[in-house]
Each structure stands twice: as structure tokens, then as C-alpha cells.
């Protein structure tokens, strides 16, 4: 018998998606708005939260603490997660694991992102973390080079990874169509 606790998402909240730099607010404002909405939806006070798993990419190492402090200074542990496009799902998975393990009973997964215009590469002087994947993909037939001349290599490579994954999915599941993916992304 599985001894792990059953877990539930009891509240959700979000901010309105905005184009980068069109609204005069910062990441902690986004975290506060989404966090308060989730707490209201769950009908629980922040004092019930025993840990926060904060997800983001374009921020300093302790942005999660700054965003969580907008909800209250309760002394709960705040864990920062940066996993690119899967940061949010990683935060949700880690929050679930904290509850399943019995360490905590109520954990908030809190995501936010204040992006710049255009996708940027934070450390262009370092080798791209997706370079090995792209090198292999080129050896099996992927087109080398940038998809747009003004785009940096990391962003171009990540877009290609998703595009090739979509192509492979459509080949593997002929009953699927591109509209299925469009609906997911616009969800």
C-alpha cells in the first residue's frame, strides 16, 4: 500500500498575461496578485501555508522570498526553482512531494516572470546548456544555425527543440493535429 499522502490543488490564481514591459509592475507584484488570488480561491489564510516553492527564470536567486514576503512574513521556508519552461510544473511537483512526504500539509507553488522584450540569453559567454542536444539533433537531420538572424543561439535552439518535439509527436500519433498543440499553448 502506498504510504504517501494524497495531495490536492485547492486554490489557483493568476495574473493577466501582459507583453513584457507594458505594465509598470515588478515580479513581486505579480507574485502577490497570483498568490492572493490562489489563497482566496482556496479560502485559506496565508498563515496556513507551511512552505512556498517559487518558480521563475529571469530573476535573482532569492526572488521567491521577495515575492512570498508580499503575502506575509511568516518564516516559512521558500524554495526557488528555475527550470526554464518547466519551472511552474517543477514547482508544483516539488510542492506535491513536500506534502506526500509528510513534511508539510499545505504548500504553495508560486510562479511569476518579468521578462524583457525579446528572449535573451543570460550568460552568452558560457556554453549553452542545450548545445549538446542541438549538436546531436543536427547529426540526425536538424537544420543547423539560427532560425532568425537577430535571435541568440540559446533561444533559437530552444525553439527548435520544441518544434522538433512537436513534429515527432505528430509523426508518432497520426490522429493528432497541430490544432491540438495550438489549443494547449493558448489554453
mmCIF file of C-alpha atoms in Angstrom:
data_model
loop_
_atom_site.group_PDB
_atom_site.id
_atom_site.type_symbol
_atom_site.label_atom_id
_atom_site.label_comp_id
_atom_site.label_asym_id
_atom_site.label_seq_id
_atom_site.Cartn_x
_atom_site.Cartn_y
_atom_site.Cartn_z
ATOM 1 C CA UNK A 1 0.000 0.000 0.000
ATOM 2 C CA UNK A 2 1.259 3.456 -0.878
ATOM 3 C CA UNK A 3 2.053 5.359 2.323
ATOM 4 C CA UNK A 4 2.311 8.751 0.629
ATOM 5 C CA UNK A 5 -0.326 11.341 1.426
ATOM 6 C CA UNK A 6 -2.880 12.159 -1.220
ATOM 7 C CA UNK A 7 -2.410 15.684 -2.482
ATOM 8 C CA UNK A 8 -4.815 18.206 -3.924
ATOM 9 C CA UNK A 9 -4.634 21.588 -5.603
ATOM 10 C CA UNK A 10 -7.164 23.541 -3.549
ATOM 11 C CA UNK A 11 -6.733 27.022 -4.989
ATOM 12 C CA UNK A 12 -5.395 28.687 -8.112
ATOM 13 C CA UNK A 13 -4.700 32.272 -9.044
ATOM 14 C CA UNK A 14 -3.098 34.060 -11.936
ATOM 15 C CA UNK A 15 -2.312 37.496 -13.220
ATOM 16 C CA UNK A 16 -3.333 38.751 -16.618
ATOM 17 C CA UNK A 17 -0.653 37.935 -19.151
ATOM 18 C CA UNK A 18 0.982 41.129 -20.380
ATOM 19 C CA UNK A 19 3.539 41.832 -23.068
ATOM 20 C CA UNK A 20 6.949 42.431 -21.482
ATOM 21 C CA UNK A 21 7.483 45.926 -20.104
ATOM 22 C CA UNK A 22 3.936 47.130 -20.899
ATOM 23 C CA UNK A 23 2.745 47.354 -17.301
ATOM 24 C CA UNK A 24 4.546 49.245 -14.547
ATOM 25 C CA UNK A 25 4.939 46.427 -12.030
ATOM 26 C CA UNK A 26 7.629 44.078 -10.849
ATOM 27 C CA UNK A 27 7.843 40.328 -10.258
ATOM 28 C CA UNK A 28 6.855 40.595 -6.584
ATOM 29 C CA UNK A 29 3.679 42.469 -7.590
ATOM 30 C CA UNK A 30 2.824 39.556 -9.894
ATOM 31 C CA UNK A 31 3.549 37.044 -7.140
ATOM 32 C CA UNK A 32 1.358 38.957 -4.682
ATOM 33 C CA UNK A 33 -1.555 39.174 -7.132
ATOM 34 C CA UNK A 34 -1.423 35.488 -8.107
ATOM 35 C CA UNK A 35 -0.758 34.316 -4.542
ATOM 36 C CA UNK A 36 -3.638 36.308 -3.051
ATOM 37 C CA UNK A 37 -5.986 35.039 -5.758
ATOM 38 C CA UNK A 38 -4.950 31.430 -5.041
ATOM 39 C CA UNK A 39 -5.472 31.885 -1.297
ATOM 40 C CA UNK A 40 -8.900 33.447 -1.887
ATOM 41 C CA UNK A 41 -9.823 30.605 -4.237
ATOM 42 C CA UNK A 42 -8.736 28.041 -1.620
ATOM 43 C CA UNK A 43 -10.454 30.032 1.135
ATOM 44 C CA UNK A 44 -7.429 29.745 3.409
ATOM 45 C CA UNK A 45 -5.205 32.394 5.037
ATOM 46 C CA UNK A 46 -1.502 32.625 4.221
ATOM 47 C CA UNK A 47 -0.797 31.579 7.827
ATOM 48 C CA UNK A 48 -1.826 28.015 6.836
ATOM 49 C CA UNK A 49 0.986 27.812 4.256
ATOM 50 C CA UNK A 50 3.934 25.817 5.634
ATOM 51 C CA UNK A 51 6.322 26.220 2.680
ATOM 52 C CA UNK A 52 6.496 28.025 -0.657
ATOM 53 C CA UNK A 53 8.061 26.701 -3.854
ATOM 54 C CA UNK A 54 8.634 29.722 -6.112
ATOM 55 C CA UNK A 55 9.303 29.356 -9.830
ATOM 56 C CA UNK A 56 10.814 31.859 -12.256
ATOM 57 C CA UNK A 57 13.680 32.155 -14.746
ATOM 58 C CA UNK A 58 14.576 35.811 -15.218
ATOM 59 C CA UNK A 59 15.398 36.836 -11.681
ATOM 60 C CA UNK A 60 17.980 36.796 -8.928
ATOM 61 C CA UNK A 61 18.458 33.759 -6.673
ATOM 62 C CA UNK A 62 16.061 34.850 -3.911
ATOM 63 C CA UNK A 63 13.192 36.360 -5.907
ATOM 64 C CA UNK A 64 10.928 33.689 -4.423
ATOM 65 C CA UNK A 65 11.492 35.032 -0.925
ATOM 66 C CA UNK A 66 10.770 38.590 -2.057
ATOM 67 C CA UNK A 67 7.532 37.540 -3.777
ATOM 68 C CA UNK A 68 6.384 35.328 -0.888
ATOM 69 C CA UNK A 69 7.060 38.119 1.633
ATOM 70 C CA UNK A 70 4.390 40.146 -0.188
ATOM 71 C CA UNK A 71 1.886 37.623 1.208
ATOM 72 C CA UNK A 72 3.264 37.765 4.740
ATOM 73 C CA UNK A 73 6.418 37.392 6.817
ATOM 74 C CA UNK A 74 5.614 34.056 8.418
ATOM 75 C CA UNK A 75 9.075 32.465 8.461
ATOM 76 C CA UNK A 76 8.142 29.549 6.200
ATOM 77 C CA UNK A 77 10.869 28.053 4.028
ATOM 78 C CA UNK A 78 10.870 29.339 0.450
ATOM 79 C CA UNK A 79 12.475 27.191 -2.240
ATOM 80 C CA UNK A 80 13.430 28.791 -5.566
ATOM 81 C CA UNK A 81 13.023 26.750 -8.766
ATOM 82 C CA UNK A 82 14.456 27.719 -12.145
ATOM 83 C CA UNK A 83 13.847 25.094 -14.803
ATOM 84 C CA UNK A 84 13.142 27.203 -17.892
ATOM 85 C CA UNK A 85 9.758 26.469 -19.477
ATOM 86 C CA UNK A 86 9.005 23.762 -16.931
ATOM 87 C CA UNK A 87 9.661 25.909 -13.846
ATOM 88 C CA UNK A 88 5.968 26.094 -12.962
ATOM 89 C CA UNK A 89 5.350 22.371 -13.284
ATOM 90 C CA UNK A 90 8.570 21.713 -11.357
ATOM 91 C CA UNK A 91 7.348 23.936 -8.511
ATOM 92 C CA UNK A 92 4.013 22.141 -8.466
ATOM 93 C CA UNK A 93 5.752 18.752 -8.430
ATOM 94 C CA UNK A 94 8.062 19.778 -5.576
ATOM 95 C CA UNK A 95 5.143 21.208 -3.566
ATOM 96 C CA UNK A 96 3.307 17.923 -4.073
ATOM 97 C CA UNK A 97 6.339 15.940 -2.951
ATOM 98 C CA UNK A 98 6.655 18.005 0.230
ATOM 99 C CA UNK A 99 3.055 17.146 1.100
ATOM 100 C CA UNK A 100 3.332 13.491 0.030
ATOM 101 C CA UNK A 101 6.416 13.013 2.165
ATOM 102 C CA UNK A 102 4.540 14.138 5.256
ATOM 103 C CA UNK A 103 6.971 17.007 5.849
ATOM 104 C CA UNK A 104 4.264 19.611 5.191
ATOM 105 C CA UNK A 105 0.475 19.623 4.968
ATOM 106 C CA UNK A 106 -0.055 22.813 2.960
ATOM 107 C CA UNK A 107 2.449 24.146 0.408
ATOM 108 C CA UNK A 108 2.087 26.982 -2.095
ATOM 109 C CA UNK A 109 3.564 26.749 -5.589
ATOM 110 C CA UNK A 110 4.057 30.374 -6.646
ATOM 111 C CA UNK A 111 5.191 31.291 -10.147
ATOM 112 C CA UNK A 112 5.984 34.652 -11.716
ATOM 113 C CA UNK A 113 8.072 36.040 -14.545
ATOM 114 C CA UNK A 114 9.091 39.529 -15.568
ATOM 115 C CA UNK A 115 10.621 39.062 -18.972
ATOM 116 C CA UNK A 116 12.478 41.525 -21.116
ATOM 117 C CA UNK A 117 11.364 42.333 -24.640
ATOM 118 C CA UNK A 118 12.560 39.503 -26.821
ATOM 119 C CA UNK A 119 14.050 36.383 -25.365
ATOM 120 C CA UNK A 120 17.522 36.935 -24.008
ATOM 121 C CA UNK A 121 20.456 34.756 -23.147
ATOM 122 C CA UNK A 122 21.707 35.480 -19.629
ATOM 123 C CA UNK A 123 25.242 34.103 -19.921
ATOM 124 C CA UNK A 124 26.357 34.303 -23.562
ATOM 125 C CA UNK A 125 29.990 33.819 -22.544
ATOM 126 C CA UNK A 126 29.175 30.290 -21.311
ATOM 127 C CA UNK A 127 28.303 27.291 -23.445
ATOM 128 C CA UNK A 128 24.561 26.937 -23.926
ATOM 129 C CA UNK A 129 23.054 24.181 -21.767
ATOM 130 C CA UNK A 130 21.142 22.930 -24.822
ATOM 131 C CA UNK A 131 24.175 22.875 -27.138
ATOM 132 C CA UNK A 132 24.796 19.135 -26.726
ATOM 133 C CA UNK A 133 21.155 18.391 -27.538
ATOM 134 C CA UNK A 134 21.307 20.569 -30.646
ATOM 135 C CA UNK A 135 24.638 19.115 -31.771
ATOM 136 C CA UNK A 136 23.068 15.651 -31.601
ATOM 137 C CA UNK A 137 19.909 16.816 -33.354
ATOM 138 C CA UNK A 138 21.998 18.228 -36.212
ATOM 139 C CA UNK A 139 23.727 14.841 -36.584
ATOM 140 C CA UNK A 140 20.304 13.208 -37.023
ATOM 141 C CA UNK A 141 18.999 15.767 -39.503
ATOM 142 C CA UNK A 142 18.015 19.006 -37.765
ATOM 143 C CA UNK A 143 18.858 22.225 -39.578
ATOM 144 C CA UNK A 144 21.899 23.991 -38.061
ATOM 145 C CA UNK A 145 22.009 27.734 -37.417
ATOM 146 C CA UNK A 146 19.704 30.429 -36.117
ATOM 147 C CA UNK A 147 16.022 30.405 -37.038
ATOM 148 C CA UNK A 148 16.116 34.228 -37.228
ATOM 149 C CA UNK A 149 19.246 36.339 -37.768
ATOM 150 C CA UNK A 150 18.628 38.602 -34.734
ATOM 151 C CA UNK A 151 17.897 35.715 -32.356
ATOM 152 C CA UNK A 152 20.549 34.437 -29.935
ATOM 153 C CA UNK A 153 21.702 30.822 -30.227
ATOM 154 C CA UNK A 154 20.150 29.614 -26.963
ATOM 155 C CA UNK A 155 16.671 30.926 -27.781
ATOM 156 C CA UNK A 156 16.867 29.648 -31.344
ATOM 157 C CA UNK A 157 17.932 26.207 -30.118
ATOM 158 C CA UNK A 158 15.137 26.005 -27.524
ATOM 159 C CA UNK A 159 12.526 26.963 -30.142
ATOM 160 C CA UNK A 160 13.944 24.260 -32.428
ATOM 161 C CA UNK A 161 13.797 21.662 -29.651
ATOM 162 C CA UNK A 162 10.088 22.347 -29.143
ATOM 163 C CA UNK A 163 9.415 22.410 -32.886
ATOM 164 C CA UNK A 164 11.161 19.093 -33.461
ATOM 165 C CA UNK A 165 9.376 17.566 -30.453
ATOM 166 C CA UNK A 166 6.051 18.688 -31.935
ATOM 167 C CA UNK A 167 6.997 17.231 -35.311
ATOM 168 C CA UNK A 168 7.973 13.920 -33.709
ATOM 169 C CA UNK A 169 4.715 13.831 -31.732
ATOM 170 C CA UNK A 170 2.638 14.406 -34.854
ATOM 171 C CA UNK A 171 4.545 11.651 -36.677
ATOM 172 C CA UNK A 172 4.123 9.240 -33.758
ATOM 173 C CA UNK A 173 0.408 9.998 -33.283
ATOM 174 C CA UNK A 174 -1.144 10.476 -36.731
ATOM 175 C CA UNK A 175 -4.585 11.076 -35.214
ATOM 176 C CA UNK A 176 -3.236 14.243 -33.547
ATOM 177 C CA UNK A 177 -3.054 17.527 -35.402
ATOM 178 C CA UNK A 178 -1.325 20.854 -34.997
ATOM 179 C CA UNK A 179 -4.537 22.448 -33.658
ATOM 180 C CA UNK A 180 -4.204 20.244 -30.559
ATOM 181 C CA UNK A 181 -0.901 21.957 -29.776
ATOM 182 C CA UNK A 182 -2.217 25.418 -30.574
ATOM 183 C CA UNK A 183 -5.065 24.863 -28.121
ATOM 184 C CA UNK A 184 -2.599 23.827 -25.417
ATOM 185 C CA UNK A 185 -0.416 26.896 -25.917
ATOM 186 C CA UNK A 186 -3.362 29.282 -25.997
ATOM 187 C CA UNK A 187 -5.184 27.383 -23.231
#
